[in-house]
PDB file of C-alpha atoms and ligand atoms in Angstrom:
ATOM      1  CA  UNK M  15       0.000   0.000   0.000  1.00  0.00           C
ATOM      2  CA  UNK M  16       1.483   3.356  -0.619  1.00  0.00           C
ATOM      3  CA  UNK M  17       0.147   6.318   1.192  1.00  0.00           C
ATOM      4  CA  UNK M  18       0.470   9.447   2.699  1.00  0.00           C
ATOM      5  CA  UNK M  19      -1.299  11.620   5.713  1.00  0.00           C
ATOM      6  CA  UNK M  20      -1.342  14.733   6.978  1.00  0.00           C
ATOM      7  CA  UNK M  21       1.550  15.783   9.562  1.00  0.00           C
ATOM      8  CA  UNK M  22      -1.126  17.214  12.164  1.00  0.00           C
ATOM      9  CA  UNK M  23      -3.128  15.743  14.360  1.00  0.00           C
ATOM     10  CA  UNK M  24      -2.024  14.202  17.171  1.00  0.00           C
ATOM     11  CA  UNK M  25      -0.134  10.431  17.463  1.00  0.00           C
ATOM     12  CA  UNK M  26       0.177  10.131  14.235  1.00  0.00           C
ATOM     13  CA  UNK M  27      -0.604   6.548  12.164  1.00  0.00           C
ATOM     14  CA  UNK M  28       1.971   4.571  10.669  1.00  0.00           C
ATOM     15  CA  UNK M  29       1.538   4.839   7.041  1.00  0.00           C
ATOM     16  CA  UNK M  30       4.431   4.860   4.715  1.00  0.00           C
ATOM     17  CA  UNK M  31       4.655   7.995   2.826  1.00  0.00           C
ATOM     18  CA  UNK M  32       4.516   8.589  -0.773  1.00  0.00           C
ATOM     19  CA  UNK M  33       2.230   9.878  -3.403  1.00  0.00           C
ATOM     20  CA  UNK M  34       0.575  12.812  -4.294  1.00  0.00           C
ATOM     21  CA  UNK M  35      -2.374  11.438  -5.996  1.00  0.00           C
ATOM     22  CA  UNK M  36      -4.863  12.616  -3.139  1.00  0.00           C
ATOM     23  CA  UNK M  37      -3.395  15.936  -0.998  1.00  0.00           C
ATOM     24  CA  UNK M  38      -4.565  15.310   2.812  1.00  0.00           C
ATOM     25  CA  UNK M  39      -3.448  18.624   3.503  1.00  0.00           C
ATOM     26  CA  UNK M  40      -6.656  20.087   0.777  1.00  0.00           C
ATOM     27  CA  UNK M  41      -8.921  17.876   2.617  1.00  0.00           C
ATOM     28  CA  UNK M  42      -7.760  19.290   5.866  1.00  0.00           C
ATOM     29  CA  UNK M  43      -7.675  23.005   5.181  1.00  0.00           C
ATOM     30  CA  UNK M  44     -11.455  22.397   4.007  1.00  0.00           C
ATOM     31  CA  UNK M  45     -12.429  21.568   7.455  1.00  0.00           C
ATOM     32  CA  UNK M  46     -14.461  23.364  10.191  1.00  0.00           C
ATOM     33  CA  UNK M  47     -12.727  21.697  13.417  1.00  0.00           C
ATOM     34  CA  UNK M  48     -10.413  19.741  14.559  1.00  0.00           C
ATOM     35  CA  UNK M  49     -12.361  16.675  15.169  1.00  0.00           C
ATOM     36  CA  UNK M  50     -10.654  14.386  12.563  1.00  0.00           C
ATOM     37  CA  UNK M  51      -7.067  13.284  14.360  1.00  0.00           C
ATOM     38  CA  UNK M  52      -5.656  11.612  10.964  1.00  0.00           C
ATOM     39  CA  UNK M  53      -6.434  11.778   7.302  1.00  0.00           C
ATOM     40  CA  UNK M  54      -4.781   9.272   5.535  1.00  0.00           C
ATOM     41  CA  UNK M  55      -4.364   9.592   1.881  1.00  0.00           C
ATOM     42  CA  UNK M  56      -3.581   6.346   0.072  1.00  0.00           C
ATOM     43  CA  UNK M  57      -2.722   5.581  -3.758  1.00  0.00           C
ATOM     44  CA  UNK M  58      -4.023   2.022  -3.781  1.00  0.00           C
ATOM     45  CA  UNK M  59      -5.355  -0.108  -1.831  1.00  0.00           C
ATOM     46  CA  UNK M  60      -7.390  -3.311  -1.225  1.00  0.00           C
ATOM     47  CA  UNK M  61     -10.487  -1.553   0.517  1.00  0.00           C
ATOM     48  CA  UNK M  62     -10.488   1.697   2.417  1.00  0.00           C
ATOM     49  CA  UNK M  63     -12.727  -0.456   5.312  1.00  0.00           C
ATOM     50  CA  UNK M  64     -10.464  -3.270   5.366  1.00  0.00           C
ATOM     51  CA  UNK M  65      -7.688  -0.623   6.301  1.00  0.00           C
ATOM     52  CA  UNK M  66      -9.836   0.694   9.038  1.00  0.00           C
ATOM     53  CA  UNK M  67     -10.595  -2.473   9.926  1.00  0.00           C
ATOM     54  CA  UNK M  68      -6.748  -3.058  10.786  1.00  0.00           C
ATOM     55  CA  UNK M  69      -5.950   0.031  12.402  1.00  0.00           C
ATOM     56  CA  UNK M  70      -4.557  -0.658  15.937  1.00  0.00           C
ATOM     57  CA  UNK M  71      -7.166  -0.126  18.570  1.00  0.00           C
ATOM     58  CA  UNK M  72      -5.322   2.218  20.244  1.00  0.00           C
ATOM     59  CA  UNK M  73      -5.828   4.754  17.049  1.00  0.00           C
ATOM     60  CA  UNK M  74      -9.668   4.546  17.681  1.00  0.00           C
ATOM     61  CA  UNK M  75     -10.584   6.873  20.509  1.00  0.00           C
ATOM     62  CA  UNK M  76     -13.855   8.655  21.091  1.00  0.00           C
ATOM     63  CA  UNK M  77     -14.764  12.106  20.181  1.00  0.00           C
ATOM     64  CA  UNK M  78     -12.117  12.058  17.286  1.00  0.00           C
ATOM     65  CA  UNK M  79     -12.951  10.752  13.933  1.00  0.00           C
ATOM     66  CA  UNK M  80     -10.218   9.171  11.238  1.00  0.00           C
ATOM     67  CA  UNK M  81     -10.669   9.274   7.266  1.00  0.00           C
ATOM     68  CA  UNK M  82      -8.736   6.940   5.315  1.00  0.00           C
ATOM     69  CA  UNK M  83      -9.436   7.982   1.451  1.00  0.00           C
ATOM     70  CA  UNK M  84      -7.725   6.032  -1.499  1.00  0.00           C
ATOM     71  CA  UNK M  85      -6.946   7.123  -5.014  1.00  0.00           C
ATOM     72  CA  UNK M  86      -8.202   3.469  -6.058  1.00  0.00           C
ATOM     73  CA  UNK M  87      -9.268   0.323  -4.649  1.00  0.00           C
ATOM     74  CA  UNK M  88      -7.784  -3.458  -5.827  1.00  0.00           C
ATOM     75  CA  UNK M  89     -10.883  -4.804  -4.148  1.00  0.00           C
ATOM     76  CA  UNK M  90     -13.554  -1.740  -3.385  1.00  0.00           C
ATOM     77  CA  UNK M  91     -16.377  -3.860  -1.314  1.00  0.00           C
ATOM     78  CA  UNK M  92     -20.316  -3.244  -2.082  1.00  0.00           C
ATOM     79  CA  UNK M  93     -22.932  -4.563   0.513  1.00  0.00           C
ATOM     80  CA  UNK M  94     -23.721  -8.017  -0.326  1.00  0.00           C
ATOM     81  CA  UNK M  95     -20.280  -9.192  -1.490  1.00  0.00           C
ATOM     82  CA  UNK M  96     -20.439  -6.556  -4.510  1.00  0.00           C
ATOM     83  CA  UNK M  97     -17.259  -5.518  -6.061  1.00  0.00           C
ATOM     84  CA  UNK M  98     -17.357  -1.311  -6.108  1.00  0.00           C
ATOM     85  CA  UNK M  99     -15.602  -0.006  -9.585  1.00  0.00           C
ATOM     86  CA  UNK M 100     -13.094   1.837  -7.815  1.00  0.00           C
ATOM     87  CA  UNK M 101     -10.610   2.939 -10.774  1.00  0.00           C
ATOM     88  CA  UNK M 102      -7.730   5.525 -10.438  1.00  0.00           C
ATOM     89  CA  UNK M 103      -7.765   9.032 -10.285  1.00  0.00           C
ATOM     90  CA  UNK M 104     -11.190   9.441 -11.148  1.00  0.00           C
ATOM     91  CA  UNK M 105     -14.239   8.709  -8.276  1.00  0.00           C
ATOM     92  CA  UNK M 106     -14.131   9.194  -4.400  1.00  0.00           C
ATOM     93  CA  UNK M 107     -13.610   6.430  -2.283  1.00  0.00           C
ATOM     94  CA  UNK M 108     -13.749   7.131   1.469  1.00  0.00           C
ATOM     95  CA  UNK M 109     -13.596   5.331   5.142  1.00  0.00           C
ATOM     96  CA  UNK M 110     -14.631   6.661   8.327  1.00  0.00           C
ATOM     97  CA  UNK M 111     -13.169   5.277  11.560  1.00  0.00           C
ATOM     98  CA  UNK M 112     -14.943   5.942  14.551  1.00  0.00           C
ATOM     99  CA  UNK M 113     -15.364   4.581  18.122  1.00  0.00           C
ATOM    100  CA  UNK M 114     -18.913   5.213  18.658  1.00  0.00           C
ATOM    101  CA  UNK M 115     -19.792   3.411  21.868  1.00  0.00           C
ATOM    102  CA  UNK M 116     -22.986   2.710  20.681  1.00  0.00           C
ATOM    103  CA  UNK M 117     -24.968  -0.853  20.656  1.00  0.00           C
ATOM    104  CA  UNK M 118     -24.853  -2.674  17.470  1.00  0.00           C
ATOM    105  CA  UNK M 119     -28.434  -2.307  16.869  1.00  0.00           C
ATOM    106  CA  UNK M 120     -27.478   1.544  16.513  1.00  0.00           C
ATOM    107  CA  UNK M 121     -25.326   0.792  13.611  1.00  0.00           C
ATOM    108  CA  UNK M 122     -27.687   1.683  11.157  1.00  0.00           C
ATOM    109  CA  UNK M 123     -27.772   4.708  11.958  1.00  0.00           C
ATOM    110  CA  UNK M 124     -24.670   5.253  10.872  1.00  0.00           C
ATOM    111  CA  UNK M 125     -25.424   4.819   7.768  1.00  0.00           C
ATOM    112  CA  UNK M 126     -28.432   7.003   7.295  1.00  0.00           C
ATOM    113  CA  UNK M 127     -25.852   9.748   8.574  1.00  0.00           C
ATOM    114  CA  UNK M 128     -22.972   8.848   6.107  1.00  0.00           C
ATOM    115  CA  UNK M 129     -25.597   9.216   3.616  1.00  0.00           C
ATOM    116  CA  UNK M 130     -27.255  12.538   4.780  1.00  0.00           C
ATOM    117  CA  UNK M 131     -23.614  13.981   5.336  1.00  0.00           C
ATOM    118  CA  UNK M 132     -23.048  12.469   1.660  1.00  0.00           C
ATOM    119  CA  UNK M 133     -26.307  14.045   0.074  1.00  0.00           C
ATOM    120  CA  UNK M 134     -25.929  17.481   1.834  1.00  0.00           C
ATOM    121  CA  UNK M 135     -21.952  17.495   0.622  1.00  0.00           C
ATOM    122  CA  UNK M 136     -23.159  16.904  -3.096  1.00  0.00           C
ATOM    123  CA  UNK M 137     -25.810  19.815  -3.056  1.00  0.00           C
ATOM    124  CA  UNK M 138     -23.799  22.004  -1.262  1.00  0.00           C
ATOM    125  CA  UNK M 139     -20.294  21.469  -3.159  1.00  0.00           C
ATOM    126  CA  UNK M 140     -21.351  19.930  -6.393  1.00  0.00           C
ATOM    127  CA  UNK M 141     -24.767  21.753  -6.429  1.00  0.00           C
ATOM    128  CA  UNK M 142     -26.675  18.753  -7.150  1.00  0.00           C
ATOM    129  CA  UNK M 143     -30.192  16.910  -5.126  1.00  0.00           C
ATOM    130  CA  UNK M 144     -29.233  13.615  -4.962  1.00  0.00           C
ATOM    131  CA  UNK M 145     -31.749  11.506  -3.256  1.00  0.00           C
ATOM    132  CA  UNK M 146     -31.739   8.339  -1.011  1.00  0.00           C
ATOM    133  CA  UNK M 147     -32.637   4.697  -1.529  1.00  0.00           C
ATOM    134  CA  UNK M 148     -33.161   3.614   1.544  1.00  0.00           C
ATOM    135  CA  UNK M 149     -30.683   2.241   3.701  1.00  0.00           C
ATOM    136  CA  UNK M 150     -27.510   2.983   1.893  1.00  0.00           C
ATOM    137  CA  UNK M 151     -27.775   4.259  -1.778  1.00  0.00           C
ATOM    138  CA  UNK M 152     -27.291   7.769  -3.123  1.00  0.00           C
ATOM    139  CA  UNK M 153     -29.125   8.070  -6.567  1.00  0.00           C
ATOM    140  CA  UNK M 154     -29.175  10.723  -9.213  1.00  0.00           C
ATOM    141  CA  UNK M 155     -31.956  10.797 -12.485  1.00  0.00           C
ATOM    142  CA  UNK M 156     -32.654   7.095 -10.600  1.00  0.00           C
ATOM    143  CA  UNK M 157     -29.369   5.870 -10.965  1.00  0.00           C
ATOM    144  CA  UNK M 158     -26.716   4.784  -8.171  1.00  0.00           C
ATOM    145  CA  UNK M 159     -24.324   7.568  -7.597  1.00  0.00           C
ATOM    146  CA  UNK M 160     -22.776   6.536  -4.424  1.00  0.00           C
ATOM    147  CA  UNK M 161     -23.357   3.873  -1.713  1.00  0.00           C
ATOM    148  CA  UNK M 162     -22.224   3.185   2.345  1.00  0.00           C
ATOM    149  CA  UNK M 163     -20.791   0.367   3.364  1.00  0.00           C
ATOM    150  CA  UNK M 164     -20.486   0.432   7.316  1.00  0.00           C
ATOM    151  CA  UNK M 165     -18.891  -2.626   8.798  1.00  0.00           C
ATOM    152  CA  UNK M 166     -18.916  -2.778  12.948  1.00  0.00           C
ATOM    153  CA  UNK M 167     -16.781  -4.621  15.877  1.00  0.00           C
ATOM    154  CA  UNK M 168     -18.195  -5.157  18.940  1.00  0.00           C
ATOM    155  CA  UNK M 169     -16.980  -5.598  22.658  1.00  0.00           C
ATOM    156  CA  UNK M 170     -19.303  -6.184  25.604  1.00  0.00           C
ATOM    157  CA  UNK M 171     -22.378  -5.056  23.663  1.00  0.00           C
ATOM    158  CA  UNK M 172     -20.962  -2.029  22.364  1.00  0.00           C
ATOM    159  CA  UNK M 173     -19.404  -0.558  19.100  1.00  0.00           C
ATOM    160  CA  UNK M 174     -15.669  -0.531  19.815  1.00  0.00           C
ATOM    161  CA  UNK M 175     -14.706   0.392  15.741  1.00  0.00           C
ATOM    162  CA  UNK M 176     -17.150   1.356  12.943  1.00  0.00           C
ATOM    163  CA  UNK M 177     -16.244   1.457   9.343  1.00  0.00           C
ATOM    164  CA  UNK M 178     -18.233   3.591   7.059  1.00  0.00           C
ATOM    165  CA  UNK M 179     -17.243   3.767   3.864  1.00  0.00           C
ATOM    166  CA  UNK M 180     -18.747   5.985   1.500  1.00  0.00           C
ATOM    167  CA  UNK M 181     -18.218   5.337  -2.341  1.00  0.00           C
ATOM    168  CA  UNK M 182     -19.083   8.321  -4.587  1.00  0.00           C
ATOM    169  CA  UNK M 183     -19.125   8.387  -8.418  1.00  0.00           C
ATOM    170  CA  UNK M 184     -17.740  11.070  -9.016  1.00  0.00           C
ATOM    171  CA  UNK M 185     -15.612  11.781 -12.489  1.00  0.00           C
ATOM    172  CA  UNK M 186     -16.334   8.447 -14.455  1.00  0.00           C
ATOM    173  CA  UNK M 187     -17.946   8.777 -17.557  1.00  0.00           C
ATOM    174  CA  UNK M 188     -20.079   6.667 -19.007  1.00  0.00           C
ATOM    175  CA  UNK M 189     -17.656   4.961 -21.330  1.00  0.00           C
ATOM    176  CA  UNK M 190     -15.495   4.505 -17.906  1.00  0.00           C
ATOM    177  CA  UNK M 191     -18.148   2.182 -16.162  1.00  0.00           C
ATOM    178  CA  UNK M 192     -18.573  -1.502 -16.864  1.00  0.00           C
ATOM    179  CA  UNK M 193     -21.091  -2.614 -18.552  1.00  0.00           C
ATOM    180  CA  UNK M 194     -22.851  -4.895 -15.722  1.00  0.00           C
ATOM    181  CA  UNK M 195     -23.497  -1.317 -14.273  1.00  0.00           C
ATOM    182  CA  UNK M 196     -23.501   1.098 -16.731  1.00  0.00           C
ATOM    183  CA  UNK M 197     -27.593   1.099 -17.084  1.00  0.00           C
ATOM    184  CA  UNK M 198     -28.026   1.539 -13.456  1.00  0.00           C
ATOM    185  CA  UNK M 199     -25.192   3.115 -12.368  1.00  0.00           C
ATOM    186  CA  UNK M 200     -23.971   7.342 -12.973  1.00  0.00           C
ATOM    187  CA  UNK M 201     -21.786  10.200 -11.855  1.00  0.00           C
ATOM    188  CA  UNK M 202     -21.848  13.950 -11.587  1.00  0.00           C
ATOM    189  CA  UNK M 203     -19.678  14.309 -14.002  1.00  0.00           C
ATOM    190  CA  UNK M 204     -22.463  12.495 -16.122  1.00  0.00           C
ATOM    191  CA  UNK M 205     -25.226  14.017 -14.963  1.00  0.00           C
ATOM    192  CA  UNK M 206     -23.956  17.500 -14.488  1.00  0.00           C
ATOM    193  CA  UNK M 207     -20.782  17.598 -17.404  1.00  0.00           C
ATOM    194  CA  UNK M 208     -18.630  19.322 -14.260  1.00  0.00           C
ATOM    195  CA  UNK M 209     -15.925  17.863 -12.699  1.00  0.00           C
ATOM    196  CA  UNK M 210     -15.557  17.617  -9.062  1.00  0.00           C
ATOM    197  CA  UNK M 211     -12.023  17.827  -6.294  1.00  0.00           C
ATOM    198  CA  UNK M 212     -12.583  14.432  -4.870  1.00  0.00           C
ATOM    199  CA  UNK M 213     -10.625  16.312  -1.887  1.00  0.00           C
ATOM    200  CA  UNK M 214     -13.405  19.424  -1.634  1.00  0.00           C
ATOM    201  CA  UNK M 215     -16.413  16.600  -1.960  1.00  0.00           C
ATOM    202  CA  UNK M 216     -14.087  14.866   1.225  1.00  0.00           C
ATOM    203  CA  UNK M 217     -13.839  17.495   3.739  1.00  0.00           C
ATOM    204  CA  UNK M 218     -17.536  18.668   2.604  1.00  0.00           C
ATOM    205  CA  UNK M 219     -18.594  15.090   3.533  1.00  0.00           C
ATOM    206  CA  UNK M 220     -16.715  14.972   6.692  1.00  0.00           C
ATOM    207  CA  UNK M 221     -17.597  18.331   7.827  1.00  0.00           C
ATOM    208  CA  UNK M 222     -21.391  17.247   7.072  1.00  0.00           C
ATOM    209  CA  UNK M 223     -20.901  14.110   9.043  1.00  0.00           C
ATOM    210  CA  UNK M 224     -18.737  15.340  12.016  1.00  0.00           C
ATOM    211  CA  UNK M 225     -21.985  17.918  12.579  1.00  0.00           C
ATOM    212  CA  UNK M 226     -24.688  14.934  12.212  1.00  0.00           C
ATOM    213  CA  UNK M 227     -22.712  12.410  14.227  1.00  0.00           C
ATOM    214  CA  UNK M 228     -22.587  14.879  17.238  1.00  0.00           C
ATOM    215  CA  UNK M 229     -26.254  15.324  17.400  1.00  0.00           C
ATOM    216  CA  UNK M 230     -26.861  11.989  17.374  1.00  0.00           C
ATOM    217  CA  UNK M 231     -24.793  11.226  20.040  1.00  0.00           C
ATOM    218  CA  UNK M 232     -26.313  14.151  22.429  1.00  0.00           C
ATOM    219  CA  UNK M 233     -30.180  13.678  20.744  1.00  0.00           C
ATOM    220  CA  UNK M 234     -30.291  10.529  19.121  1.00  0.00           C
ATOM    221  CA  UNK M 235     -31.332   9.512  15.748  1.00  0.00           C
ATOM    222  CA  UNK M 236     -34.639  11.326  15.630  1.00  0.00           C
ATOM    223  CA  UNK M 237     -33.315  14.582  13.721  1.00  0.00           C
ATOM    224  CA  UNK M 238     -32.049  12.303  11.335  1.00  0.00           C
ATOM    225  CA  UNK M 239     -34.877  10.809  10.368  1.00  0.00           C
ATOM    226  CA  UNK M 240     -36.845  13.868   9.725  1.00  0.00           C
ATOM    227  CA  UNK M 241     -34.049  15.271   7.121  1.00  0.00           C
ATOM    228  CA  UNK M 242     -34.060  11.554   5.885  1.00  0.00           C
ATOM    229  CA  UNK M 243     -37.783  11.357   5.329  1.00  0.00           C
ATOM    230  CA  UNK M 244     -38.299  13.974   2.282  1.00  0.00           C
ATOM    231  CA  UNK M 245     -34.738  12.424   0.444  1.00  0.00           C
ATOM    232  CA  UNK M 246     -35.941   8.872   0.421  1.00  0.00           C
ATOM    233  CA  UNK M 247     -37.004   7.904  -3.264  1.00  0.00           C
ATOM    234  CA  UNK M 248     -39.396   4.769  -1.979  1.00  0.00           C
ATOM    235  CA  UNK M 249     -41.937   6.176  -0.168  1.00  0.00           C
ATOM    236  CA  UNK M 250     -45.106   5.595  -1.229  1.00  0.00           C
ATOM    237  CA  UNK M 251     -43.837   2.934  -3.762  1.00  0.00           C
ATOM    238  CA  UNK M 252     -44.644  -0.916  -4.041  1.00  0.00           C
ATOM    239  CA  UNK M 253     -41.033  -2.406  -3.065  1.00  0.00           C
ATOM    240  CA  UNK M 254     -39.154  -5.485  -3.016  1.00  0.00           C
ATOM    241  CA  UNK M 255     -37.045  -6.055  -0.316  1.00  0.00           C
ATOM    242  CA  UNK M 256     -34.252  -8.594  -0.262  1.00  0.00           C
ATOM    243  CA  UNK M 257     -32.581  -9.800   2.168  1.00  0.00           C
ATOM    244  CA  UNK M 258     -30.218 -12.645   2.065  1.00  0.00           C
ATOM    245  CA  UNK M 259     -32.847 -15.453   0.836  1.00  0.00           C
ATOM    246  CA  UNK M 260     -35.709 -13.699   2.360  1.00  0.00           C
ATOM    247  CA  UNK M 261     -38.436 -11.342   0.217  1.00  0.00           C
ATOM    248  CA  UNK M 262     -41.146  -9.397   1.257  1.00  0.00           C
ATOM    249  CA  UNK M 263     -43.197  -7.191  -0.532  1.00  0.00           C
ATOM    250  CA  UNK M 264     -45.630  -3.867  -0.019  1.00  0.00           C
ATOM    251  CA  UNK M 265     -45.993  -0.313  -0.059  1.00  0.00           C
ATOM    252  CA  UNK M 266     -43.120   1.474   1.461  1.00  0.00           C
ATOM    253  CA  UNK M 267     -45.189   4.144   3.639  1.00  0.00           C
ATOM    254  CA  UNK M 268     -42.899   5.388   6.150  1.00  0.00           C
ATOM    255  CA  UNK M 269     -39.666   5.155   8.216  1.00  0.00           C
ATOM    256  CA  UNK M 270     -39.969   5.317  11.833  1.00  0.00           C
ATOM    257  CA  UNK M 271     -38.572   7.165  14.581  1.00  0.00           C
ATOM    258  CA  UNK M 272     -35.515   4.105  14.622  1.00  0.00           C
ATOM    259  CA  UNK M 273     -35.029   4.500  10.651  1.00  0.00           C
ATOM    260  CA  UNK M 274     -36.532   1.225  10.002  1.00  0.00           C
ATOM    261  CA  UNK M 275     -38.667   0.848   6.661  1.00  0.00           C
ATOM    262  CA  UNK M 276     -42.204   0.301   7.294  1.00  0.00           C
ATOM    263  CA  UNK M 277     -44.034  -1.618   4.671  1.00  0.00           C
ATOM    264  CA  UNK M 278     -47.764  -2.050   4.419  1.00  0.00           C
ATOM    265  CA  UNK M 279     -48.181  -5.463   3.296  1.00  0.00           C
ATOM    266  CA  UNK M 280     -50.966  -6.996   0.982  1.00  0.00           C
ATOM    267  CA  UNK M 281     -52.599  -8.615   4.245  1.00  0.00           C
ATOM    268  CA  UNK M 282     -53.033  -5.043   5.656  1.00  0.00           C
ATOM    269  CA  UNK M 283     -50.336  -6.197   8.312  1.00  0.00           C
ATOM    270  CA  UNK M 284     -47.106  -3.625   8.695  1.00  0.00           C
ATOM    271  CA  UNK M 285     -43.427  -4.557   9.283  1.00  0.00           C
ATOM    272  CA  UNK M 286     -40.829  -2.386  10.303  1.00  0.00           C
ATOM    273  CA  UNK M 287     -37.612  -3.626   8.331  1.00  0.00           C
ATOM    274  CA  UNK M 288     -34.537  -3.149   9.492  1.00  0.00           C
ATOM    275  CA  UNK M 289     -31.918  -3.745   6.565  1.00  0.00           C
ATOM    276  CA  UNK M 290     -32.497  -5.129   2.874  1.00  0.00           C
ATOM    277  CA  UNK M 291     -32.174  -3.889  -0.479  1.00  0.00           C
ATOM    278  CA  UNK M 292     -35.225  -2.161  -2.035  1.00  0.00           C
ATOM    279  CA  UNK M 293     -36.300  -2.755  -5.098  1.00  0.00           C
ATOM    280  CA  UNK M 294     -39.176  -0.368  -6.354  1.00  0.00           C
ATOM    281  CA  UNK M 295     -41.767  -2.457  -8.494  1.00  0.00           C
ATOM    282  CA  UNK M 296     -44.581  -0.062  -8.630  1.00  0.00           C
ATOM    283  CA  UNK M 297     -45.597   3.586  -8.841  1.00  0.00           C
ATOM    284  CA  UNK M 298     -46.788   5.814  -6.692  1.00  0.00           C
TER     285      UNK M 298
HETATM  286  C1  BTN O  19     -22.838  -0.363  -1.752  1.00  0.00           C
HETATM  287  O1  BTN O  19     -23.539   0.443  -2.365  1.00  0.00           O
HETATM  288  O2  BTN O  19     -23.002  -1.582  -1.862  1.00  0.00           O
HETATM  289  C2  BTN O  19     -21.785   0.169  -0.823  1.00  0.00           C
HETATM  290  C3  BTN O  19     -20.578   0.677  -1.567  1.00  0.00           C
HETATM  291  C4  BTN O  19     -19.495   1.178  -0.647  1.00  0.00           C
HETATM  292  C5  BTN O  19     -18.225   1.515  -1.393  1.00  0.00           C
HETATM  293  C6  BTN O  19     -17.222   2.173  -0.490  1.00  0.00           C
HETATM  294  S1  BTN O  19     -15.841   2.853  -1.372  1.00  0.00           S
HETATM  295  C7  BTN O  19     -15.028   3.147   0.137  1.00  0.00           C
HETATM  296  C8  BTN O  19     -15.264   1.926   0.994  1.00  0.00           C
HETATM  297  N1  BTN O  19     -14.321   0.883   0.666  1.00  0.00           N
HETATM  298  C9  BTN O  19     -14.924  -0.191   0.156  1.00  0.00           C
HETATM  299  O3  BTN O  19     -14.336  -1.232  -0.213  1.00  0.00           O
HETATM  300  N2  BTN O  19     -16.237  -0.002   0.090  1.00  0.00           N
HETATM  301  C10 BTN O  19     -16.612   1.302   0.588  1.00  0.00           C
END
């Protein structure tokens, strides 16, 4: 792995030095605190989570958040065992550490923030309303723009590491995407003919998420929902959800005050759905 990180912050990581593909010091200078202890830049990696996911424990304190960001990935990670098309130079592929001290059941809700701080980075920096397919995908003319992967470890009941990574489309265009996803899949470069600083989208993400994750450690997850509610492109659809081998159908009518999908199904029952992929089969 080559990489490089910024020289402040205190107790620095252990990354060998090298490139200047990604500048941690632009990503720093675009952000409003000093929350984030260590931004490491990286030319190529496996996965930005599977580098978080090694960090030494000791790097992973409270109240301090770390962002490991790669130029490409040898083996970018999708939910469900998906490869992410992470190719150089072009798209943004970032990993926030954090030590959250939160249950497991909480983890969700780090994803609904990665992808609120993700959606308000995008309208604010790129100028663009992206909205969300509930739980983790960030869609543009109904196409995937961007997705969070959040991987968790756990000790005594509580969140002792989580991973989020957040994988943004970015500069690819549509000659640059495979073909198994170039019908679903687009950029902003696409969909807007601008390019974007894959550093300036970075410390506009982080800033976004630093000021969501503090409120929902002091109030909880409800003020999340509420900005989540009018970005969610299901509601008030028929959906598919899939999870693993189980499928359930129904009308997506709500999330509730947890961030859990609640579908009206065809007996008139609801269910309150926790994680799955959505796939919309009807109108509104
Ligand atoms: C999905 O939509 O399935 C989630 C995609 C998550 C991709 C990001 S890119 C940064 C981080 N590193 C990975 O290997 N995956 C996530």
């Amino acid at each position: 792995m080559n990489s490089r990180h910024s020289s402040e912050g205190p107790g620095r990581l252990e990354f060998p030095l090298s490139d200047h593909y990604l500048s941690a010091d632009e990503i720093r200078s675009g952000l409003k605190s000093r929350f984030w202890r260590e931004i490491v830049c990286c030319r190529s990696v496996s996965s930005t989570n599977d580098i978080g996911l090694s960090l030494p424990m000791d790097d992973i304190r409270e109240n301090t958040g770390i962002a490991i960001i790669a130029d490409c990935q040898e083996k970018g990670r999708g939910r469900f065992d998906r490869t992410w098309f992470s190719p150089p130079g072009l798209n943004l592929y970032l990993s926030i550490v954090l030590r959250p001290g939160i249950p497991p059941s909480d983890a969700p809700f780090l994803t609904i923030l990665a992808a609120l701080a993700a959606a308000a980075a995008l309208t604010r920096e790129a100028g663009i309303q992206v909205s969300i397919k509930w739980p983790n995908d960030l869609l543009m003319a109904g196409k995937k723009l961007g997705g969070i992967l959040t991987e968790a470890r756990t000790v005594q009941g509580i969140i002792t590491r989580a991973v989020i990574g957040i994988g943004i489309n970015l500069n690819s265009r549509t000659d640059d995407l495979p073909p198994e996803i170039s019908g679903k899949a687009t950029s902003v470069l696409i969909e807007t003919g601008s390019t974007s600083s894959r550093e300036r989208i970075a410390s506009g993400i982080m800033n976004e998420f630093e000021a969501r994750y503090k409120k929902l450690l002091a109030t909880g997850i409800f003020p999340l929902v509420r900005e989540l509610r009018p970005l969610l492109s299901c509601l008030g659809r028929e959906v598919l959800v899939t999870d693993g081998a189980s499928r359930i159908s129904g009308l997506a009518e709500d999330i509730d005050d947890k961030g859990r999908l609640v579908l009206l199904l065809p007996s008139g029952l609801r269910k309150k759905i926790n994680s799955g992929e959505i796939t919309e089969t009807g109108d509104r």
